PDB file of C-alpha atoms in Angstrom:
ATOM      1  CA  UNK A   1      46.169-182.045 -47.457  1.00 66.00           C
ATOM      2  CA  UNK A   2      42.115-179.840 -47.564  1.00 85.00           C
ATOM      3  CA  UNK A   3      42.122-176.430 -45.913  1.00 90.00           C
ATOM      4  CA  UNK A   4      40.319-177.348 -41.856  1.00 95.00           C
ATOM      5  CA  UNK A   5      38.099-174.106 -42.031  1.00 97.00           C
ATOM      6  CA  UNK A   6      36.926-173.033 -38.810  1.00 98.00           C
ATOM      7  CA  UNK A   7      33.172-170.588 -39.505  1.00 98.00           C
ATOM      8  CA  UNK A   8      31.861-168.690 -36.060  1.00 97.00           C
ATOM      9  CA  UNK A   9      28.689-167.394 -36.913  1.00 96.00           C
ATOM     10  CA  UNK A  10      25.349-167.118 -34.675  1.00 95.00           C
ATOM     11  CA  UNK A  11      23.120-167.398 -37.834  1.00 95.00           C
ATOM     12  CA  UNK A  12      22.017-170.224 -38.428  1.00 96.00           C
ATOM     13  CA  UNK A  13      20.714-170.288 -41.922  1.00 96.00           C
ATOM     14  CA  UNK A  14      23.869-167.809 -43.436  1.00 96.00           C
ATOM     15  CA  UNK A  15      26.308-170.805 -41.647  1.00 97.00           C
ATOM     16  CA  UNK A  16      23.661-173.697 -42.643  1.00 97.00           C
ATOM     17  CA  UNK A  17      24.319-172.047 -46.487  1.00 97.00           C
ATOM     18  CA  UNK A  18      27.938-171.601 -45.879  1.00 97.00           C
ATOM     19  CA  UNK A  19      28.633-175.218 -44.686  1.00 97.00           C
ATOM     20  CA  UNK A  20      28.175-176.955 -47.651  1.00 97.00           C
ATOM     21  CA  UNK A  21      28.950-174.749 -49.979  1.00 97.00           C
ATOM     22  CA  UNK A  22      32.761-175.353 -48.466  1.00 97.00           C
ATOM     23  CA  UNK A  23      31.102-178.856 -48.207  1.00 96.00           C
ATOM     24  CA  UNK A  24      31.382-178.396 -52.089  1.00 96.00           C
ATOM     25  CA  UNK A  25      34.169-177.106 -53.138  1.00 94.00           C
ATOM     26  CA  UNK A  26      36.036-180.774 -50.361  1.00 94.00           C
ATOM     27  CA  UNK A  27      36.660-178.816 -47.661  1.00 95.00           C
ATOM     28  CA  UNK A  28      36.682-179.561 -43.725  1.00 96.00           C
ATOM     29  CA  UNK A  29      35.122-177.195 -41.552  1.00 97.00           C
ATOM     30  CA  UNK A  30      33.169-177.355 -38.098  1.00 98.00           C
ATOM     31  CA  UNK A  31      30.880-174.215 -37.932  1.00 98.00           C
ATOM     32  CA  UNK A  32      30.258-172.701 -34.755  1.00 97.00           C
ATOM     33  CA  UNK A  33      27.414-170.502 -33.725  1.00 96.00           C
ATOM     34  CA  UNK A  34      28.746-168.816 -30.266  1.00 94.00           C
ATOM     35  CA  UNK A  35      32.487-167.949 -28.451  1.00 92.00           C
ATOM     36  CA  UNK A  36      32.126-170.095 -25.692  1.00 94.00           C
ATOM     37  CA  UNK A  37      32.315-172.921 -28.903  1.00 96.00           C
ATOM     38  CA  UNK A  38      34.718-171.291 -31.136  1.00 95.00           C
ATOM     39  CA  UNK A  39      36.995-170.164 -28.902  1.00 95.00           C
ATOM     40  CA  UNK A  40      37.414-174.720 -27.928  1.00 96.00           C
ATOM     41  CA  UNK A  41      36.926-175.480 -31.428  1.00 97.00           C
ATOM     42  CA  UNK A  42      40.073-172.811 -31.836  1.00 96.00           C
ATOM     43  CA  UNK A  43      42.107-174.869 -29.265  1.00 94.00           C
ATOM     44  CA  UNK A  44      41.532-177.763 -29.558  1.00 96.00           C
ATOM     45  CA  UNK A  45      39.885-178.918 -33.497  1.00 95.00           C
ATOM     46  CA  UNK A  46      43.393-176.677 -35.135  1.00 93.00           C
ATOM     47  CA  UNK A  47      42.013-174.564 -37.989  1.00 96.00           C
ATOM     48  CA  UNK A  48      43.867-173.282 -40.959  1.00 94.00           C
ATOM     49  CA  UNK A  49      41.280-170.961 -41.663  1.00 96.00           C
ATOM     50  CA  UNK A  50      38.395-168.874 -39.175  1.00 97.00           C
ATOM     51  CA  UNK A  51      35.986-167.322 -40.292  1.00 97.00           C
ATOM     52  CA  UNK A  52      34.279-165.225 -37.674  1.00 95.00           C
ATOM     53  CA  UNK A  53      31.377-163.344 -38.002  1.00 93.00           C
ATOM     54  CA  UNK A  54      32.026-159.895 -36.427  1.00 89.00           C
ATOM     55  CA  UNK A  55      28.725-159.256 -35.326  1.00 85.00           C
ATOM     56  CA  UNK A  56      28.400-161.556 -32.748  1.00 87.00           C
ATOM     57  CA  UNK A  57      25.883-160.544 -30.097  1.00 87.00           C
ATOM     58  CA  UNK A  58      27.762-158.726 -27.788  1.00 83.00           C
ATOM     59  CA  UNK A  59      30.907-157.953 -29.984  1.00 82.00           C
ATOM     60  CA  UNK A  60      31.554-161.679 -29.114  1.00 86.00           C
ATOM     61  CA  UNK A  61      33.754-161.706 -32.467  1.00 88.00           C
ATOM     62  CA  UNK A  62      35.702-158.868 -30.707  1.00 87.00           C
ATOM     63  CA  UNK A  63      35.981-160.891 -28.369  1.00 91.00           C
ATOM     64  CA  UNK A  64      36.715-164.326 -29.311  1.00 93.00           C
ATOM     65  CA  UNK A  65      39.748-162.123 -31.669  1.00 92.00           C
ATOM     66  CA  UNK A  66      41.073-160.817 -29.129  1.00 92.00           C
ATOM     67  CA  UNK A  67      41.081-164.159 -26.866  1.00 94.00           C
ATOM     68  CA  UNK A  68      42.702-166.225 -29.378  1.00 95.00           C
ATOM     69  CA  UNK A  69      45.422-163.533 -30.254  1.00 94.00           C
ATOM     70  CA  UNK A  70      45.883-163.649 -25.806  1.00 95.00           C
ATOM     71  CA  UNK A  71      46.826-166.887 -26.293  1.00 94.00           C
ATOM     72  CA  UNK A  72      49.596-166.541 -28.564  1.00 94.00           C
ATOM     73  CA  UNK A  73      47.387-168.270 -31.080  1.00 94.00           C
ATOM     74  CA  UNK A  74      47.880-166.726 -34.698  1.00 92.00           C
ATOM     75  CA  UNK A  75      45.199-168.640 -36.599  1.00 94.00           C
ATOM     76  CA  UNK A  76      44.284-165.954 -39.949  1.00 94.00           C
ATOM     77  CA  UNK A  77      41.429-164.699 -39.342  1.00 94.00           C
ATOM     78  CA  UNK A  78      38.795-163.198 -42.051  1.00 94.00           C
ATOM     79  CA  UNK A  79      35.968-160.858 -40.853  1.00 91.00           C
ATOM     80  CA  UNK A  80      32.377-160.972 -42.471  1.00 92.00           C
ATOM     81  CA  UNK A  81      30.529-157.837 -41.046  1.00 89.00           C
ATOM     82  CA  UNK A  82      26.992-155.837 -41.996  1.00 87.00           C
ATOM     83  CA  UNK A  83      28.496-152.984 -41.807  1.00 77.00           C
ATOM     84  CA  UNK A  84      32.371-152.269 -42.438  1.00 66.00           C
ATOM     85  CA  UNK A  85      32.235-149.080 -43.033  1.00 68.00           C
ATOM     86  CA  UNK A  86      31.744-149.222 -39.238  1.00 59.00           C
ATOM     87  CA  UNK A  87      33.410-147.097 -36.855  1.00 46.00           C
ATOM     88  CA  UNK A  88      33.822-150.163 -34.895  1.00 56.00           C
ATOM     89  CA  UNK A  89      37.743-150.989 -34.262  1.00 58.00           C
ATOM     90  CA  UNK A  90      39.315-153.641 -36.936  1.00 70.00           C
ATOM     91  CA  UNK A  91      42.315-155.238 -36.184  1.00 79.00           C
ATOM     92  CA  UNK A  92      45.092-155.019 -38.670  1.00 80.00           C
ATOM     93  CA  UNK A  93      45.314-158.893 -38.065  1.00 85.00           C
ATOM     94  CA  UNK A  94      42.550-160.110 -39.852  1.00 87.00           C
ATOM     95  CA  UNK A  95      43.685-161.087 -43.501  1.00 83.00           C
ATOM     96  CA  UNK A  96      39.954-159.883 -45.265  1.00 86.00           C
ATOM     97  CA  UNK A  97      37.184-158.048 -44.825  1.00 86.00           C
ATOM     98  CA  UNK A  98      34.198-159.005 -45.883  1.00 90.00           C
ATOM     99  CA  UNK A  99      30.407-157.132 -46.358  1.00 88.00           C
ATOM    100  CA  UNK A 100      27.425-159.686 -45.441  1.00 90.00           C
ATOM    101  CA  UNK A 101      26.053-160.011 -48.149  1.00 91.00           C
ATOM    102  CA  UNK A 102      28.671-161.327 -50.150  1.00 93.00           C
ATOM    103  CA  UNK A 103      29.694-164.104 -52.435  1.00 95.00           C
ATOM    104  CA  UNK A 104      30.818-168.139 -52.139  1.00 96.00           C
ATOM    105  CA  UNK A 105      33.364-166.326 -54.515  1.00 96.00           C
ATOM    106  CA  UNK A 106      34.665-164.086 -52.162  1.00 95.00           C
ATOM    107  CA  UNK A 107      34.778-166.235 -49.917  1.00 96.00           C
ATOM    108  CA  UNK A 108      36.631-168.859 -51.279  1.00 96.00           C
ATOM    109  CA  UNK A 109      39.133-166.405 -53.644  1.00 95.00           C
ATOM    110  CA  UNK A 110      39.721-164.889 -49.783  1.00 94.00           C
ATOM    111  CA  UNK A 111      40.439-168.422 -48.517  1.00 94.00           C
ATOM    112  CA  UNK A 112      42.334-169.311 -50.663  1.00 92.00           C
ATOM    113  CA  UNK A 113      44.487-165.942 -50.659  1.00 89.00           C
ATOM    114  CA  UNK A 114      45.168-166.966 -46.761  1.00 86.00           C
ATOM    115  CA  UNK A 115      46.140-171.051 -47.679  1.00 78.00           C
ATOM    116  CA  UNK A 116      48.447-168.254 -50.310  1.00 70.00           C
ATOM    117  CA  UNK A 117      50.019-166.367 -47.790  1.00 67.00           C
ATOM    118  CA  UNK A 118      50.784-169.580 -45.361  1.00 59.00           C
ATOM    119  CA  UNK A 119      52.634-171.199 -47.825  1.00 55.00           C
ATOM    120  CA  UNK A 120      55.019-168.022 -48.903  1.00 56.00           C
ATOM    121  CA  UNK A 121      55.557-167.662 -44.989  1.00 57.00           C
ATOM    122  CA  UNK A 122      55.750-171.099 -44.567  1.00 52.00           C
ATOM    123  CA  UNK A 123      58.054-171.280 -47.598  1.00 54.00           C
ATOM    124  CA  UNK A 124      60.685-168.014 -46.355  1.00 54.00           C
ATOM    125  CA  UNK A 125      60.654-169.482 -43.141  1.00 52.00           C
ATOM    126  CA  UNK A 126      62.070-172.871 -44.228  1.00 52.00           C
ATOM    127  CA  UNK A 127      64.657-170.835 -45.964  1.00 57.00           C
ATOM    128  CA  UNK A 128      65.728-169.050 -43.293  1.00 59.00           C
ATOM    129  CA  UNK A 129      66.977-171.827 -40.723  1.00 56.00           C
TER     130      UNK A 129
END
């Protein structure tokens, strides 16, 4: 089964480039450019991983993260930011942070690590039951 990735990025050219690379690697993906459509896609499409720009206008990346968590949605999130050393609060439940610009290998490695963690957690849950 292919990993389903929701990409939420307001920079159209960057989103297109990432989408081309995700497609070339065989991922299923959906690209959204704002908090409203990103939230709807996360609720309806049920992605395996969200790749979220923390730098959306008006702190929308931050708001999207907290809104998902408030709804009980625990989908893993990979954060992207232009300023990883910013004084803004970065939640600890973000699986991985990528500093823009980043290499596609860094993104693919973060996705694979995230999928590995999910698989390990699910296997542990199955053994407990």
